[in-house]
Short mmCIF file of C-alpha atoms in Angstrom, two decimals:
data_model
loop_
_atom_site.label_atom_id
_atom_site.label_comp_id
_atom_site.label_asym_id
_atom_site.label_seq_id
_atom_site.Cartn_x
_atom_site.Cartn_y
_atom_site.Cartn_z
CA MET A 1 -6.86 -16.37 5.87
CA LYS A 2 -5.14 -17.59 2.73
CA THR A 3 -2.62 -15.01 1.61
CA VAL A 4 -1.93 -14.19 -2.01
CA SER A 5 1.82 -14.52 -1.39
CA SER A 6 1.22 -18.25 -1.97
CA LEU A 7 -0.30 -17.71 -5.41
CA LEU A 8 0.92 -20.16 -8.05
CA PHE A 9 0.59 -20.43 -11.86
CA ILE A 10 -2.71 -19.39 -13.47
CA THR A 11 -3.81 -20.28 -16.97
CA MET A 12 -6.50 -18.55 -19.00
CA ALA A 13 -8.34 -21.88 -19.21
CA SER A 14 -8.61 -22.25 -15.43
CA ILE A 15 -9.72 -18.61 -15.07
CA SER A 16 -12.44 -18.90 -17.69
CA ILE A 17 -13.81 -22.08 -16.07
CA ARG A 18 -13.91 -20.87 -12.45
CA ALA A 19 -13.74 -17.11 -12.38
CA GLY A 20 -16.23 -16.80 -9.50
CA GLU A 21 -16.27 -13.24 -8.21
CA ILE A 22 -13.09 -12.30 -10.12
CA SER A 23 -13.75 -9.26 -12.30
CA PRO A 24 -13.40 -10.09 -16.01
CA ASP A 25 -11.22 -7.02 -16.53
CA GLN A 26 -8.77 -8.40 -13.93
CA VAL A 27 -8.14 -11.77 -15.60
CA GLU A 28 -5.25 -10.55 -17.72
CA TRP A 29 -3.59 -8.88 -14.72
CA ILE A 30 -3.95 -12.03 -12.65
CA GLU A 31 -2.46 -14.28 -15.32
CA GLY A 32 0.41 -11.88 -15.89
CA LYS A 33 1.25 -11.34 -12.23
CA PHE A 34 0.84 -14.65 -10.42
CA LYS A 35 2.74 -17.23 -12.42
CA ARG A 36 2.33 -20.48 -10.51
CA ASN A 37 -0.28 -23.19 -9.78
CA GLY A 38 -3.60 -21.86 -11.03
CA GLU A 39 -6.32 -23.41 -8.90
CA LYS A 40 -4.60 -22.71 -5.61
CA ALA A 41 -4.13 -19.11 -6.67
CA MET A 42 -7.75 -18.76 -7.75
CA GLU A 43 -9.01 -20.13 -4.44
CA ALA A 44 -6.86 -17.60 -2.54
CA LEU A 45 -8.23 -14.75 -4.64
CA ARG A 46 -11.86 -15.83 -4.44
CA ASN A 47 -11.57 -16.12 -0.66
CA LEU A 48 -10.18 -12.63 -0.03
CA PRO A 49 -12.28 -11.25 2.86
CA LEU A 50 -14.03 -7.98 2.02
CA ASN A 51 -13.72 -4.71 3.90
CA THR A 52 -17.38 -3.82 4.52
CA ASP A 53 -16.67 -1.15 7.14
CA SER A 54 -17.18 2.57 6.69
CA GLU A 55 -14.07 4.74 6.83
CA PRO A 56 -13.29 5.52 10.49
CA ASP A 57 -14.18 8.90 12.00
CA LEU A 58 -11.19 11.13 11.24
CA GLY A 59 -12.26 14.05 13.41
CA THR A 60 -10.90 13.58 16.91
CA GLY A 61 -7.98 12.02 18.75
CA PHE A 62 -5.43 12.37 15.94
CA LYS A 63 -1.90 13.75 16.18
CA PRO A 64 -0.03 15.21 13.19
CA LEU A 65 3.07 13.33 12.08
CA CYS A 66 4.55 16.30 10.20
CA ASN A 67 4.94 19.76 11.74
CA GLY A 68 4.62 21.44 8.32
CA LYS A 69 8.04 23.08 8.64
CA ASP A 70 10.72 20.36 8.52
CA LEU A 71 11.24 16.61 8.74
CA SER A 72 11.64 16.40 12.50
CA GLY A 73 10.64 12.92 13.66
CA TRP A 74 11.40 11.37 10.26
CA LYS A 75 14.42 9.75 8.62
CA VAL A 76 15.14 8.49 5.10
CA LEU A 77 15.82 4.77 4.68
CA GLY A 78 16.85 3.05 1.45
CA GLY A 79 17.73 5.01 -1.67
CA ALA A 80 18.91 8.61 -1.84
CA HIS A 81 15.73 10.15 -3.22
CA SER A 82 14.83 13.71 -2.22
CA PHE A 83 12.39 14.59 0.58
CA GLU A 84 11.61 18.10 1.80
CA VAL A 85 8.82 20.11 3.37
CA ALA A 86 7.38 22.87 1.18
CA GLU A 87 4.23 24.90 1.87
CA GLY A 88 3.32 22.51 4.66
CA MET A 89 3.58 19.42 2.43
CA ILE A 90 6.14 16.66 2.23
CA VAL A 91 7.51 16.55 -1.31
CA GLY A 92 9.23 13.36 -2.42
CA LYS A 93 11.19 13.37 -5.69
CA CYS A 94 12.70 10.44 -7.52
CA VAL A 95 16.44 10.50 -8.19
CA PRO A 96 17.11 8.29 -11.23
CA GLY A 97 19.28 5.27 -10.52
CA GLN A 98 18.42 5.08 -6.83
CA PRO A 99 16.58 2.13 -5.24
CA ASN A 100 13.28 2.55 -3.40
CA ALA A 101 13.41 5.05 -0.55
CA PHE A 102 11.14 5.49 2.46
CA LEU A 103 10.67 8.62 4.54
CA SER A 104 10.13 6.82 7.83
CA THR A 105 8.90 7.77 11.29
CA GLU A 106 11.48 7.46 14.03
CA LYS A 107 8.76 6.06 16.26
CA ASN A 108 7.19 2.62 15.96
CA TYR A 109 3.42 2.11 16.13
CA ARG A 110 1.27 -0.90 17.02
CA ASN A 111 -2.51 -0.29 16.73
CA PHE A 112 -3.64 2.87 14.97
CA ILE A 113 -5.63 4.70 12.35
CA LEU A 114 -3.41 6.56 9.89
CA THR A 115 -4.78 9.01 7.36
CA LEU A 116 -3.15 11.36 4.88
CA GLU A 117 -3.66 12.97 1.51
CA MET A 118 -1.34 12.31 -1.42
CA LYS A 119 -1.11 13.62 -4.96
CA TRP A 120 1.07 12.82 -7.95
CA GLU A 121 2.82 15.88 -9.36
CA VAL A 122 4.91 13.63 -11.62
CA GLU A 123 3.44 10.15 -11.88
CA SER A 124 5.26 7.22 -10.27
CA ASN A 125 4.59 4.23 -8.09
CA THR A 126 4.36 4.97 -4.37
CA GLY A 127 2.81 3.61 -1.21
CA ILE A 128 2.56 3.86 2.56
CA MET A 129 4.41 1.35 4.73
CA VAL A 130 2.65 0.40 7.96
CA ARG A 131 4.35 -1.50 10.79
CA ALA A 132 7.41 -1.50 8.54
CA GLN A 133 10.64 -3.31 9.43
CA THR A 134 14.32 -3.10 8.46
CA ARG A 135 17.07 -5.63 7.89
CA LYS A 136 20.68 -5.34 6.83
CA LYS A 137 21.86 -6.56 3.43
CA ARG A 138 25.60 -6.06 3.30
CA ASP A 139 25.93 -2.30 3.96
CA GLU A 140 22.35 -1.47 2.96
CA THR A 141 19.31 -0.95 5.17
CA VAL A 142 16.40 -2.75 3.51
CA VAL A 143 12.84 -1.71 4.37
CA TYR A 144 10.31 -4.52 4.23
CA GLY A 145 6.81 -5.41 5.36
CA THR A 146 3.24 -4.34 4.70
CA GLN A 147 2.56 -1.53 2.24
CA VAL A 148 -0.66 0.18 1.21
CA GLU A 149 -0.06 0.40 -2.53
CA MET A 150 -0.64 3.64 -4.46
CA GLU A 151 0.30 2.87 -8.04
CA GLY A 152 0.50 5.44 -10.83
CA PRO A 153 -2.99 6.27 -12.17
CA SER A 154 -2.09 5.33 -15.75
CA GLN A 155 -1.60 1.72 -14.63
CA SER A 156 -5.14 0.70 -15.38
CA ARG A 157 -5.50 -2.36 -13.16
CA GLY A 158 -6.62 -0.17 -10.22
CA TRP A 159 -4.89 -1.80 -7.25
CA SER A 160 -4.29 1.40 -5.25
CA GLY A 161 -5.45 0.67 -1.70
CA GLY A 162 -4.41 -2.97 -1.98
CA ILE A 163 -1.77 -4.56 0.24
CA TYR A 164 1.70 -5.33 -1.09
CA GLY A 165 4.50 -7.16 0.72
CA GLU A 166 7.47 -4.85 0.15
CA LYS A 167 10.51 -7.14 -0.01
CA ALA A 168 8.16 -9.57 1.73
CA GLY A 169 6.52 -11.81 -0.83
CA GLY A 170 4.84 -9.38 -3.21
CA TRP A 171 1.08 -8.98 -3.50
CA LYS A 172 -0.91 -10.01 -0.43
CA TYR A 173 -4.28 -8.43 -1.23
CA PRO A 174 -4.77 -7.36 -4.87
CA LEU A 175 -8.11 -5.70 -5.66
CA VAL A 176 -9.35 -8.20 -8.24
CA LEU A 177 -12.89 -9.08 -7.16
CA GLU A 178 -16.14 -7.71 -8.56
CA ALA A 179 -16.73 -6.35 -5.07
CA HIS A 180 -13.56 -4.24 -5.44
CA LYS A 181 -14.83 -2.34 -8.47
CA ALA A 182 -15.59 0.83 -6.48
CA ILE A 183 -12.11 1.02 -4.93
CA ARG A 184 -10.48 0.36 -8.31
CA ASN A 185 -12.18 3.54 -9.55
CA ALA A 186 -11.65 5.64 -6.42
CA VAL A 187 -8.27 7.22 -7.24
CA LYS A 188 -8.17 10.73 -8.74
CA ALA A 189 -5.28 11.13 -11.15
CA ASP A 190 -4.90 14.92 -10.97
CA ASP A 191 -6.12 15.72 -7.47
CA TRP A 192 -5.54 14.86 -3.83
CA ASN A 193 -6.41 11.36 -2.65
CA ARG A 194 -7.20 10.54 0.97
CA VAL A 195 -5.59 7.30 2.10
CA THR A 196 -6.77 5.80 5.39
CA VAL A 197 -5.54 2.59 6.98
CA MET A 198 -6.63 1.03 10.26
CA VAL A 199 -4.26 -1.50 11.82
CA GLN A 200 -5.51 -3.35 14.87
CA GLY A 201 -4.24 -6.68 16.10
CA ASP A 202 -3.58 -8.81 13.04
CA THR A 203 -5.99 -6.92 10.73
CA TYR A 204 -5.24 -4.19 8.18
CA LYS A 205 -8.12 -2.33 6.51
CA THR A 206 -7.83 0.43 3.90
CA TRP A 207 -9.96 3.18 2.36
CA ILE A 208 -9.23 5.48 -0.60
CA ASN A 209 -11.28 8.69 -0.68
CA GLY A 210 -13.71 7.02 1.70
CA VAL A 211 -14.15 3.88 -0.43
CA ALA A 212 -13.42 0.58 1.34
CA GLY A 213 -10.49 -1.42 -0.02
CA ALA A 214 -8.43 -4.21 1.56
CA ASN A 215 -9.11 -6.43 4.54
CA TYR A 216 -5.84 -8.24 5.13
CA THR A 217 -4.73 -10.39 8.06
CA THR A 218 -1.20 -11.21 9.19
CA ASN A 219 0.50 -11.62 12.56
CA GLU A 220 4.02 -11.16 11.16
CA TYR A 221 4.58 -7.59 12.30
CA PRO A 222 3.11 -6.66 15.71
CA GLU A 223 4.54 -3.14 15.45
CA GLY A 224 6.73 -1.02 13.19
CA PHE A 225 7.22 2.39 11.63
CA ILE A 226 5.28 4.39 9.03
CA GLY A 227 7.07 4.97 5.72
CA LEU A 228 6.26 7.12 2.67
CA GLN A 229 7.69 5.49 -0.44
CA ILE A 230 9.39 7.06 -3.43
CA HIS A 231 9.89 4.27 -5.94
CA SER A 232 12.94 3.73 -8.09
CA GLY A 233 12.56 4.90 -11.68
CA LYS A 234 13.38 7.63 -14.17
CA SER A 235 11.11 10.26 -12.59
CA GLY A 236 8.39 10.85 -10.05
CA THR A 237 7.20 13.53 -7.63
CA VAL A 238 4.67 12.72 -4.92
CA LEU A 239 3.12 15.20 -2.47
CA PHE A 240 1.89 14.22 0.99
CA ARG A 241 -0.08 16.39 3.39
CA GLY A 242 -2.38 16.15 6.42
CA ILE A 243 -0.51 13.13 7.78
CA LYS A 244 -2.00 12.22 11.15
CA ILE A 245 -2.35 9.19 13.39
CA LYS A 246 -4.63 8.02 16.16
CA GLU A 247 -3.22 5.31 18.35
CA LEU A 248 -5.76 2.73 19.46
#
């Protein structure tokens, strides 16, 4: 598959001539985000493979990743944002001035279905790292790899459920096609949102509240950890609950 990390400059002229299945309401976002070689970028976007699968059965074979009492089995990597367990939920709070932080599983996973519910108490950007990796940069531990994006609801482009390369090339699978209209409207701003991702072999598929999202392929990361992101910024509080995994 052609990945969107290779996207080059896009002009409004090239978009208007060959928009294909690109949603008209996504044109401005595309032009603003991918600032190199237009036609190559448009081809990559038009050729994004669709996720046509139903959300996996979430009923049996899953193990909880949080015990509802404390953060046993997890560790914080990156910035010094706040994570705690309250009323059975993981509560992540942004500390201004800190870089991105990730509450990360101590265990690595290879093939799995991961599902959880998340809710914004104070809006911010967030996401779920899958098969995440670390590298050292001077004295810092940098988290990088594949992230299921969950952007703040007021950001109207609607790319929650898309795939972002965290410190790994930026957007891989933005939700810009006409066929992605349902997933772009799936997020609830003031309620819980179910995020499901299935990772098997080189394929990553996502669902938000049961609506199919990304279908992304890469063989870069055969295994890695799960990470709940709190993004850098002035504020933000994100709640996570019902975090469970089924290894395949």
